[in-house]
Coordinates of C-alpha atoms in Angstrom, one line a residue:
X639 CA 11.6 0.7 -3.7
X640 CA 11.0 3.3 -6.3
X641 CA 10.8 2.8 -10.0
X642 CA 11.9 5.5 -12.3
X643 CA 8.9 6.9 -14.2
X644 CA 6.7 4.1 -13.0
X645 CA 4.0 3.6 -10.3
X646 CA 4.6 2.3 -6.9
X647 CA 6.3 -1.1 -6.7
X648 CA 4.2 -4.2 -6.5
X649 CA 7.0 -6.4 -5.2
X650 CA 5.8 -6.3 -1.7
X651 CA 2.7 -8.2 -2.8
X652 CA 4.5 -11.0 -4.4
X653 CA 4.7 -14.6 -3.5
X654 CA 8.2 -15.5 -4.3
X655 CA 8.2 -13.3 -7.3
X656 CA 11.8 -13.0 -8.3
X657 CA 12.1 -15.7 -10.9
X658 CA 15.7 -16.8 -10.3
X659 CA 16.0 -16.4 -6.6
X660 CA 12.7 -17.5 -5.1
X661 CA 12.6 -21.0 -6.6
X662 CA 11.5 -22.4 -3.2
X663 CA 8.3 -20.6 -3.8
X664 CA 5.2 -19.8 -1.9
X665 CA 5.6 -19.8 1.8
X666 CA 5.6 -22.7 4.3
X667 CA 6.4 -23.4 7.9
X668 CA 9.5 -23.8 10.1
X669 CA 11.0 -26.2 12.6
X670 CA 9.0 -25.1 15.7
X671 CA 6.7 -27.8 17.1
X672 CA 3.1 -27.8 16.0
X673 CA 1.6 -28.0 19.5
X674 CA -0.2 -25.1 21.1
X675 CA 1.9 -22.0 21.9
X676 CA 3.9 -22.5 25.1
X677 CA 2.4 -20.8 28.1
X678 CA 2.8 -20.5 31.8
X679 CA 6.5 -19.6 32.0
X680 CA 7.7 -16.4 33.7
X681 CA 9.1 -15.2 30.4
X682 CA 5.8 -15.8 28.5
X683 CA 3.9 -13.9 31.1
X684 CA 6.2 -11.0 30.8
X685 CA 6.0 -11.1 27.0
X686 CA 2.2 -11.2 26.8
X687 CA 2.1 -8.3 29.3
X688 CA 4.6 -6.1 27.5
X689 CA 3.5 -2.5 26.5
X690 CA 5.0 -1.4 23.2
X691 CA 6.4 2.2 23.4
X692 CA 4.6 3.8 20.5
X693 CA 6.3 6.8 19.1
X694 CA 6.7 8.8 15.9
X695 CA 7.9 6.6 13.0
X696 CA 11.4 7.1 11.6
X697 CA 12.3 6.9 8.0
X698 CA 12.4 3.2 6.8
X699 CA 15.8 1.6 7.3
X700 CA 17.8 0.5 4.3
X701 CA 16.7 -3.1 4.9
X702 CA 13.1 -1.9 4.7
X703 CA 13.8 -0.1 1.4
X704 CA 14.7 3.3 2.6
X705 CA 12.8 6.5 1.8
X706 CA 11.0 9.1 3.9
X707 CA 9.2 8.8 7.2
X708 CA 5.4 8.2 6.6
X709 CA 3.3 11.4 6.5
X710 CA 0.1 11.7 8.5
X711 CA -3.2 10.3 7.2
X712 CA -6.2 12.3 6.1
X713 CA -7.5 14.1 9.2
X714 CA -4.0 14.4 10.6
X715 CA -3.7 10.9 12.2
X716 CA 0.0 10.2 12.7
X717 CA 1.7 6.9 12.1
X718 CA 3.1 5.3 15.3
X719 CA 6.0 2.8 15.5
X720 CA 7.2 0.5 18.2
X721 CA 8.9 -2.9 18.8
X722 CA 7.5 -6.2 20.0
X723 CA 9.8 -8.5 22.0
X724 CA 9.4 -12.2 21.0
X725 CA 11.3 -15.4 21.4
X726 CA 13.9 -16.2 18.8
X727 CA 12.9 -19.8 19.0
X728 CA 9.3 -20.5 20.0
X729 CA 10.2 -24.0 21.0
X730 CA 12.3 -22.4 23.7
X731 CA 10.3 -19.4 24.8
X732 CA 12.5 -18.7 27.8
X733 CA 15.6 -18.4 25.7
X734 CA 17.0 -15.6 23.6
X735 CA 14.6 -12.9 22.3
X736 CA 14.4 -10.6 19.2
X737 CA 12.5 -7.5 18.5
X738 CA 9.9 -7.1 15.7
X739 CA 9.2 -3.7 14.2
X740 CA 5.6 -2.5 14.3
X741 CA 3.5 0.3 12.8
X742 CA -0.1 1.4 13.4
X743 CA -2.6 4.1 12.6
X744 CA -5.4 4.4 15.1
X745 CA -9.1 4.0 14.1
X746 CA -11.0 7.1 13.2
X747 CA -14.1 6.2 15.3
X748 CA -12.9 5.2 18.8
X749 CA -16.5 4.6 19.9
X750 CA -17.1 2.1 17.1
X751 CA -13.7 0.5 17.2
X752 CA -13.6 -3.3 16.7
X753 CA -9.9 -3.7 17.5
X754 CA -6.7 -4.0 15.4
X755 CA -6.6 -5.2 11.8
X756 CA -3.2 -6.8 11.2
X757 CA -1.8 -6.8 7.7
X758 CA 0.8 -9.0 6.0
X759 CA 1.5 -7.8 2.4
X760 CA 3.4 -10.9 1.3
X761 CA 6.8 -11.7 -0.1
X762 CA 7.8 -13.6 1.9
X763 CA 10.2 -10.9 2.9
X764 CA 8.2 -7.7 2.4
X765 CA 8.4 -5.0 5.1
X766 CA 4.9 -4.3 6.5
X767 CA 6.3 -1.2 8.3
X768 CA 7.2 0.4 5.0
X769 CA 4.3 -1.1 3.0
X770 CA 1.3 -0.1 5.1
X771 CA 1.7 3.7 4.8
X772 CA 2.1 3.3 1.0
X773 CA -1.1 1.4 0.6
X774 CA -3.1 3.0 3.5
X775 CA -5.3 5.0 1.2
X776 CA -6.7 1.7 -0.2
X777 CA -7.7 0.7 3.3
X778 CA -9.0 4.0 4.7
X779 CA -12.6 2.7 4.8
X780 CA -11.4 0.0 7.2
X781 CA -9.8 2.5 9.5
X782 CA -13.3 3.7 10.4
X783 CA -13.4 0.8 12.9
X784 CA -9.9 -0.7 13.1
X785 CA -6.5 0.4 14.1
X786 CA -4.5 -0.5 11.0
X787 CA -1.4 -2.5 12.1
X788 CA 1.5 -4.2 10.3
X789 CA 4.9 -5.4 11.2
X790 CA 8.2 -6.6 9.8
X791 CA 8.2 -10.4 10.2
X792 CA 11.2 -12.0 11.7
X793 CA 14.2 -11.8 9.4
X794 CA 12.7 -8.9 7.5
X795 CA 13.4 -5.1 7.5
X796 CA 14.1 -4.0 11.1
X797 CA 13.2 -7.3 12.7
X798 CA 16.6 -9.0 13.0
X799 CA 17.0 -8.9 9.2
X800 CA 18.7 -11.7 7.3
X801 CA 21.8 -10.3 5.6
X802 CA 23.7 -12.0 2.8
X803 CA 25.6 -10.4 0.0
X804 CA 26.8 -6.7 -0.1
X805 CA 25.1 -4.2 -2.4
X806 CA 28.0 -4.4 -4.9
X807 CA 27.9 -8.2 -4.8
X808 CA 24.1 -8.2 -5.4
X809 CA 24.6 -6.1 -8.5
X810 CA 26.8 -8.8 -9.9
X811 CA 24.6 -11.6 -8.7
X812 CA 21.4 -10.3 -10.3
X813 CA 23.2 -9.7 -13.6
X814 CA 24.2 -13.4 -13.9
X815 CA 22.7 -15.7 -16.4
X816 CA 20.1 -17.8 -14.5
X817 CA 19.2 -19.9 -17.5
X818 CA 22.5 -21.7 -18.3
X819 CA 23.0 -22.9 -21.9
X820 CA 26.1 -25.2 -21.3
X821 CA 28.1 -26.9 -18.6
X822 CA 30.3 -23.8 -18.0
X823 CA 27.3 -21.6 -17.4
X824 CA 25.8 -24.3 -15.1
X825 CA 29.0 -24.3 -13.0
X826 CA 28.9 -20.5 -12.8
X827 CA 25.3 -20.6 -11.6
X828 CA 26.0 -23.3 -9.0
X829 CA 29.0 -21.4 -7.7
X830 CA 26.9 -18.3 -7.4
X831 CA 24.2 -20.1 -5.4
X832 CA 26.8 -21.6 -3.2
X833 CA 28.4 -18.2 -2.5
X834 CA 25.0 -16.6 -1.8
X835 CA 24.1 -19.3 0.7
X836 CA 27.5 -19.1 2.4
X837 CA 27.1 -15.4 2.8
X838 CA 23.7 -15.7 4.4
X839 CA 25.1 -18.3 6.8
X840 CA 28.2 -16.1 7.6
X841 CA 26.1 -13.0 8.2
X842 CA 22.9 -14.4 9.7
X843 CA 23.7 -17.9 11.0
X844 CA 21.8 -17.6 14.3
X845 CA 18.6 -16.4 12.7
X846 CA 18.4 -18.7 9.7
X847 CA 16.8 -21.7 11.5
X848 CA 14.0 -19.6 13.0
X849 CA 12.7 -17.3 10.3
X850 CA 10.0 -19.7 9.0
X851 CA 6.3 -19.2 8.8
X852 CA 5.3 -21.1 11.8
X853 CA 7.4 -19.0 14.1
X854 CA 6.0 -15.9 12.4
X855 CA 2.4 -17.2 13.0
X856 CA 3.2 -17.5 16.7
X857 CA 4.6 -14.0 16.7
X858 CA 1.2 -12.8 15.4
X859 CA -0.6 -14.5 18.2
X860 CA 1.7 -12.7 20.7
X861 CA 1.0 -9.5 18.8
X862 CA -2.7 -10.1 19.2
X863 CA -2.4 -10.4 22.9
X864 CA -0.2 -7.4 23.3
X865 CA -2.6 -5.3 21.2
X866 CA -5.3 -6.3 23.6
X867 CA -7.5 -8.3 21.2
X868 CA -9.3 -11.5 22.1
X869 CA -9.2 -12.6 18.5
X870 CA -6.9 -11.8 15.6
X871 CA -8.5 -9.7 12.9
X872 CA -6.3 -10.1 9.8
X873 CA -5.8 -9.1 6.2
X874 CA -3.3 -11.3 4.4
X875 CA -2.2 -10.8 0.9
X876 CA -0.2 -13.3 -1.3
X877 CA 2.2 -15.1 1.0
X878 CA 0.3 -13.4 3.8
X879 CA -2.6 -15.8 3.0
X880 CA -0.3 -18.7 3.8
X881 CA 0.9 -17.1 6.9
X882 CA -2.7 -16.5 7.9
X883 CA -3.6 -20.1 7.0
X884 CA -0.8 -21.4 9.3
X885 CA -2.1 -19.1 12.1
X886 CA -5.6 -20.4 11.7
X887 CA -4.4 -24.0 11.9
X888 CA -2.4 -23.3 15.1
X889 CA -5.0 -21.1 16.7
X890 CA -8.4 -21.7 15.2
X891 CA -10.3 -20.5 18.2
X892 CA -8.4 -17.1 18.1
X893 CA -9.3 -16.2 14.5
X894 CA -11.5 -13.1 14.3
X895 CA -12.6 -11.6 11.0
X896 CA -10.0 -12.6 8.4
X897 CA -9.5 -12.0 4.7
X898 CA -7.1 -13.8 2.4
X899 CA -6.5 -12.0 -0.9
X900 CA -4.2 -13.2 -3.8
X901 CA -4.2 -16.7 -2.4
X902 CA -1.3 -19.1 -2.3
X903 CA -2.1 -22.8 -2.9
X904 CA -1.4 -24.5 0.4
X905 CA -1.4 -27.9 -1.2
X906 CA 1.4 -27.1 -3.7
X907 CA 5.0 -28.0 -3.0
X908 CA 8.0 -26.4 -4.5
X909 CA 7.7 -27.8 -8.0
X910 CA 3.9 -27.5 -8.3
X911 CA 4.0 -24.0 -6.9
X912 CA 6.7 -22.9 -9.4
X913 CA 4.9 -24.6 -12.3
X914 CA 1.7 -22.8 -11.3
X915 CA 3.5 -19.5 -11.3
X916 CA 5.0 -20.1 -14.7
X917 CA 1.5 -20.7 -16.0
X918 CA 0.1 -17.7 -14.1
X919 CA 2.7 -15.3 -15.5
X920 CA 2.2 -16.7 -19.0
X921 CA -1.5 -16.1 -18.7
X922 CA -0.9 -12.5 -17.6
X923 CA 1.5 -12.0 -20.5
X924 CA -1.1 -13.4 -22.9
X925 CA -3.6 -11.0 -21.6
X926 CA -1.1 -8.1 -22.0
X927 CA -0.4 -9.2 -25.5
X928 CA -4.1 -9.5 -26.4
X929 CA -4.6 -5.9 -25.1
X930 CA -1.8 -4.8 -27.4
X931 CA -3.4 -6.5 -30.4
X932 CA -6.8 -5.1 -29.6
X933 CA -5.3 -1.5 -29.6
X934 CA -3.8 -2.1 -33.1
X935 CA -1.5 0.8 -34.2
X936 CA -1.9 2.4 -30.8
X937 CA 0.4 -0.3 -29.4
X938 CA 4.1 0.3 -29.8
X939 CA 4.9 -3.4 -30.1
X940 CA 5.0 -5.3 -33.4
X941 CA 2.6 -8.1 -34.1
X942 CA -1.0 -8.6 -35.3
X943 CA -1.7 -11.6 -32.9
X944 CA -0.8 -12.7 -29.4
X945 CA 1.8 -15.2 -30.8
X946 CA 3.4 -12.6 -32.9
X947 CA 3.6 -10.1 -30.0
X948 CA 5.1 -12.7 -27.8
X949 CA 7.5 -13.9 -30.5
X950 CA 9.0 -10.4 -30.4
X951 CA 9.5 -10.6 -26.7
X952 CA 11.2 -14.0 -26.9
X953 CA 13.4 -12.7 -29.7
X954 CA 14.4 -9.8 -27.6
X955 CA 15.3 -12.0 -24.6
X956 CA 17.3 -14.4 -26.8
X957 CA 19.2 -11.4 -28.2
X958 CA 19.9 -10.2 -24.6
X959 CA 21.2 -13.7 -23.7
X960 CA 23.8 -13.2 -26.4
X961 CA 24.6 -9.5 -25.8
X962 CA 23.2 -7.2 -22.9
X963 CA 22.3 -3.7 -23.9
X964 CA 22.6 -0.3 -22.3
X965 CA 20.8 0.0 -19.0
X966 CA 21.3 2.6 -16.2
X967 CA 24.6 4.2 -15.8
X968 CA 27.3 1.6 -16.3
X969 CA 24.9 -1.3 -15.6
X970 CA 23.7 -3.3 -18.6
X971 CA 20.3 -5.0 -19.1
X972 CA 20.7 -8.7 -19.2
X973 CA 18.3 -11.4 -20.3
X974 CA 17.7 -12.3 -16.6
X975 CA 17.0 -8.7 -15.6
X976 CA 14.7 -8.1 -18.6
X977 CA 12.6 -11.2 -17.7
X978 CA 12.5 -10.1 -14.1
X979 CA 11.3 -6.6 -15.2
X980 CA 8.6 -8.2 -17.5
X981 CA 7.4 -10.2 -14.5
X982 CA 7.3 -7.2 -12.3
X983 CA 5.1 -5.4 -14.8
X984 CA 2.5 -8.1 -14.8
X985 CA 1.6 -7.6 -11.2
X986 CA -0.9 -4.9 -12.0
X987 CA -2.7 -3.8 -15.2
X988 CA -1.5 -0.3 -14.3
X989 CA 2.0 -1.4 -15.1
X990 CA 1.2 -2.6 -18.6
X991 CA 2.0 0.8 -20.2
X992 CA 5.4 0.7 -18.6
X993 CA 6.0 -2.8 -19.9
X994 CA 5.0 -1.8 -23.4
X995 CA 7.3 1.3 -23.2
X996 CA 10.1 -0.8 -21.7
X997 CA 10.0 -3.5 -24.3
X998 CA 9.8 -1.0 -27.2
X999 CA 12.8 1.0 -25.8
X1000 CA 14.8 -2.2 -25.2
X1001 CA 14.2 -3.3 -28.8
X1002 CA 15.8 0.0 -29.8
X1003 CA 18.8 -0.6 -27.5
X1004 CA 17.7 1.2 -24.4
X1005 CA 17.2 -1.1 -21.4
X1006 CA 16.8 1.5 -18.7
X1007 CA 13.1 1.1 -17.9
X1008 CA 13.1 -2.7 -17.9
X1009 CA 16.2 -2.6 -15.6
X1010 CA 14.4 -0.2 -13.3
X1011 CA 11.5 -2.5 -13.1
X1012 CA 13.8 -5.4 -12.3
X1013 CA 15.5 -3.3 -9.6
X1014 CA 12.1 -2.7 -8.0
X1015 CA 11.5 -6.4 -7.8
X1016 CA 14.9 -7.0 -6.3
X1017 CA 14.6 -4.2 -3.8
X1018 CA 17.3 -2.0 -5.3
X1019 CA 17.1 1.7 -4.6
X1020 CA 18.3 4.4 -7.0
X1021 CA 21.3 5.0 -4.7
X1022 CA 22.5 1.4 -5.3
X1023 CA 21.4 0.1 -1.8
X1024 CA 19.2 -3.0 -1.5
X1025 CA 16.5 -3.8 0.9
X1026 CA 16.7 -7.3 2.4
X1027 CA 13.4 -8.5 0.7
X1028 CA 15.1 -11.1 -1.4
X1029 CA 17.5 -12.3 1.3
X1030 CA 14.6 -12.8 3.6
X1031 CA 12.6 -14.4 0.8
X1032 CA 15.3 -17.0 0.3
X1033 CA 15.8 -17.6 4.0
X1034 CA 12.0 -18.1 4.7
X1035 CA 11.4 -20.2 1.6
X1036 CA 14.3 -22.5 2.2
X1037 CA 13.6 -23.1 5.9
X1038 CA 10.0 -23.7 5.1
X1039 CA 10.3 -26.4 2.4
X1040 CA 12.0 -29.8 2.5
X1041 CA 12.6 -30.2 -1.2
X1042 CA 16.2 -29.6 -2.4
X1043 CA 16.6 -29.8 -6.2
X1044 CA 20.0 -30.0 -7.7
X1045 CA 20.8 -28.2 -10.9
X1046 CA 20.6 -31.5 -12.7
X1047 CA 17.2 -32.3 -11.3
X1048 CA 16.0 -28.8 -12.2
X1049 CA 17.3 -29.3 -15.7
X1050 CA 15.3 -32.6 -16.1
X1051 CA 12.1 -30.7 -15.4
X1052 CA 12.7 -27.9 -17.9
X1053 CA 10.4 -29.4 -20.7
X1054 CA 7.3 -29.1 -18.6
X1055 CA 8.2 -25.6 -17.5
X1056 CA 8.9 -24.6 -21.1
X1057 CA 5.5 -26.0 -22.1
X1058 CA 3.8 -24.0 -19.4
X1059 CA 5.5 -20.7 -20.5
X1060 CA 7.8 -20.0 -23.4
X1061 CA 8.9 -16.8 -21.7
X1062 CA 9.1 -17.7 -18.0
X1063 CA 9.5 -21.4 -18.1
X1064 CA 13.3 -21.6 -18.2
X1065 CA 13.6 -19.2 -15.3
X1066 CA 11.0 -20.9 -13.2
X1067 CA 12.5 -24.3 -13.9
X1068 CA 16.1 -23.5 -13.2
X1069 CA 15.0 -21.6 -10.0
X1070 CA 14.0 -25.0 -8.5
X1071 CA 17.7 -25.3 -7.5
X1072 CA 17.7 -22.0 -5.5
X1073 CA 17.7 -23.9 -2.1
X1074 CA 20.1 -26.6 -3.1
X1075 CA 23.1 -25.0 -1.3
X1076 CA 21.1 -23.7 1.7
X1077 CA 22.7 -24.4 5.1
X1078 CA 19.5 -25.0 7.0
X1079 CA 17.1 -27.9 6.3
X1080 CA 13.5 -27.3 5.4
X1081 CA 10.5 -28.2 7.5
X1082 CA 7.7 -29.6 5.4
X1083 CA 6.4 -30.4 1.9
X1084 CA 3.5 -28.0 2.3
X1085 CA 1.9 -26.3 5.2
X1086 CA -1.1 -27.6 7.2
X1087 CA -3.8 -24.9 7.1
X1088 CA -6.8 -27.0 8.3
X1089 CA -8.6 -24.9 10.9
X1090 CA -11.7 -26.7 12.3
X1091 CA -13.6 -24.4 14.7
X1092 CA -12.3 -21.2 13.1
X1093 CA -14.5 -18.3 12.4
X1094 CA -15.2 -17.8 8.7
X1095 CA -12.3 -16.7 6.5
X1096 CA -13.1 -14.8 3.3
X1097 CA -10.8 -16.2 0.6
X1098 CA -10.6 -13.9 -2.5
X1099 CA -9.2 -15.3 -5.8
X1100 CA -8.4 -13.3 -8.9
X1101 CA -8.8 -15.2 -12.2
X1102 CA -6.0 -13.2 -13.9
X1103 CA -3.5 -13.3 -11.0
X1104 CA 0.0 -14.1 -12.3
X1105 CA 1.9 -14.8 -9.0
X1106 CA -0.8 -16.7 -7.1
X1107 CA -3.0 -18.3 -9.7
X1108 CA -6.7 -18.4 -9.2
X1109 CA -6.8 -22.2 -8.4
X1110 CA -5.0 -21.4 -5.2
X1111 CA -8.1 -19.8 -3.7
X1112 CA -10.2 -22.9 -4.2
X1113 CA -7.5 -25.1 -2.8
X1114 CA -7.2 -22.8 0.3
X1115 CA -11.0 -23.0 0.9
X1116 CA -10.9 -26.7 0.7
X1117 CA -7.8 -27.0 2.9
X1118 CA -9.2 -24.7 5.6
X1119 CA -12.1 -27.1 6.0
X1120 CA -15.9 -27.1 5.8
X1121 CA -17.6 -24.0 7.1
X1122 CA -14.3 -22.0 7.4
X1123 CA -13.3 -20.9 3.9
X1124 CA -15.7 -18.6 2.1
X1125 CA -14.8 -18.3 -1.6
X1126 CA -15.1 -15.0 -3.5
X1127 CA -14.0 -14.8 -7.1
X1128 CA -12.9 -11.6 -8.9
X1129 CA -12.8 -11.8 -12.7
X1130 CA -9.9 -9.4 -13.2
X1131 CA -6.3 -8.8 -13.8
X1132 CA -3.3 -8.3 -11.5
X1133 CA -2.0 -9.6 -8.3
X1134 CA -4.8 -9.4 -5.7
X1135 CA -8.4 -8.3 -5.9
X1136 CA -9.2 -5.8 -3.1
X1137 CA -7.1 -3.1 -4.7
X1138 CA -8.1 -4.0 -8.3
X1139 CA -10.9 -1.4 -8.7
X1140 CA -13.9 -3.7 -8.2
X1141 CA -16.6 -2.1 -6.2
X1142 CA -18.2 -5.5 -5.7
X1143 CA -15.0 -7.0 -4.1
X1144 CA -14.6 -3.9 -1.9
X1145 CA -18.2 -4.1 -0.7
X1146 CA -18.0 -7.8 0.1
X1147 CA -14.7 -7.5 2.0
X1148 CA -15.7 -4.3 3.9
X1149 CA -19.0 -5.8 4.7
X1150 CA -17.4 -8.7 6.4
X1151 CA -14.6 -6.9 8.2
X1152 CA -16.7 -3.9 9.3
X1153 CA -20.1 -5.4 9.9
X1154 CA -19.6 -9.2 10.1
X1155 CA -21.6 -9.9 7.0
X1156 CA -20.3 -13.1 5.4
X1157 CA -21.0 -13.2 1.6
X1158 CA -22.3 -16.3 0.1
X1159 CA -19.5 -18.7 -0.8
X1160 CA -19.1 -18.8 -4.6
X1161 CA -19.9 -15.1 -5.1
X1162 CA -18.4 -13.8 -8.3
X1163 CA -17.3 -10.1 -8.8
X1164 CA -16.3 -8.5 -12.1

């Protein structure tokens, strides 16, 4: 998902990041039973004994985001891809099956190899097959003793992907006003949500009931067995922490060395999760604005204080609500897309210069950079095609969570969202209605991640994280249970900590994954 003149996209590390689509935010479960994974059937025996046919990786599919085939790693190690056959419905393991796309890079040191380290980079809806090669340099130290492995979860990428609107329809959809100002705009938004849900049902009806997090966790346990590991060694980021938590709850005795980074609050339902994100993005914007103020005349944005810098941003968004400006080609930059682009830029401090540049250009009538950032969040390629990250995001969120907010109920909650964030509050508040028209019911209010008997899980929280606020890490530690969650705090910026540049965080995580050294819970890194 390239961004013109910007660094690699952070959207794969999001937890329901698109403000107006992912209102049913932050992971969850599905409708499979919570009993232990079915075993003993002829089909299950065949599934656990399958041998994936590893071969050279093709270029990512359009649903995975497109692009080129992954290039070899340092030393010449080639990426290998395969498929895993798994039940469509884990409550009926002898029924229909689907195939999940896999990718791996073998460990450098075969003699010291621990096993496979399975990654989920978040979303929900992110393709692990396309993400892992892009981030592999960050995890090269871990490849000393692990095969690095990732996958496209069910409904994602090449794994029986959820399909909804066409590319042309998505261009129109993402240009809509998702913060209606009157009854006519509310009807337009409601009609658009209904059309979106109907398209998902028409194009992916059989898959929709089964794409939830619990089924994905069961897929990971099958993957563990097929990879030949007695325990699952796991690195979950953002939504991947919730998926990992659900796995730990279902299979506590099968948890190996696991790390959760950029942690989703497992106790938060739809509304609390969305409100937490509104506060998190506002905090990140405050920090961006403070950096601008601290640099004085070197910052291109007007304002001598944080409120003044942010007033300029809200004024720009208000103007775009009245009249979009020039964007890319014939496409205009709307208020919704500008807000989405701002949010995308807050996922990493490395993006702050592009946010500054984009806001300054938009103030002068050029919305190209903010639109490119928004496109990255939405999975739009420069050729106009879309990955299925947001279709999968909607499908997984809406089957995971029971809550269904009407537009009217979302509207009633706007005051608290506006108080949480003058910039993002309206978008987060209205987004509560995203699942209102969904054709499949949700499973729970929030997932159960209690995991008594599990091996220690290192839970890493970042105090400046916009998408998964820091409080989620402490909530995850508590929910996992005494003696399981080990809390590590990073006082930094951006979404996630391991890739944030802290030698302290990297040393602690690598020490656990590579050598089994569990840091003291409560350790703080800067």
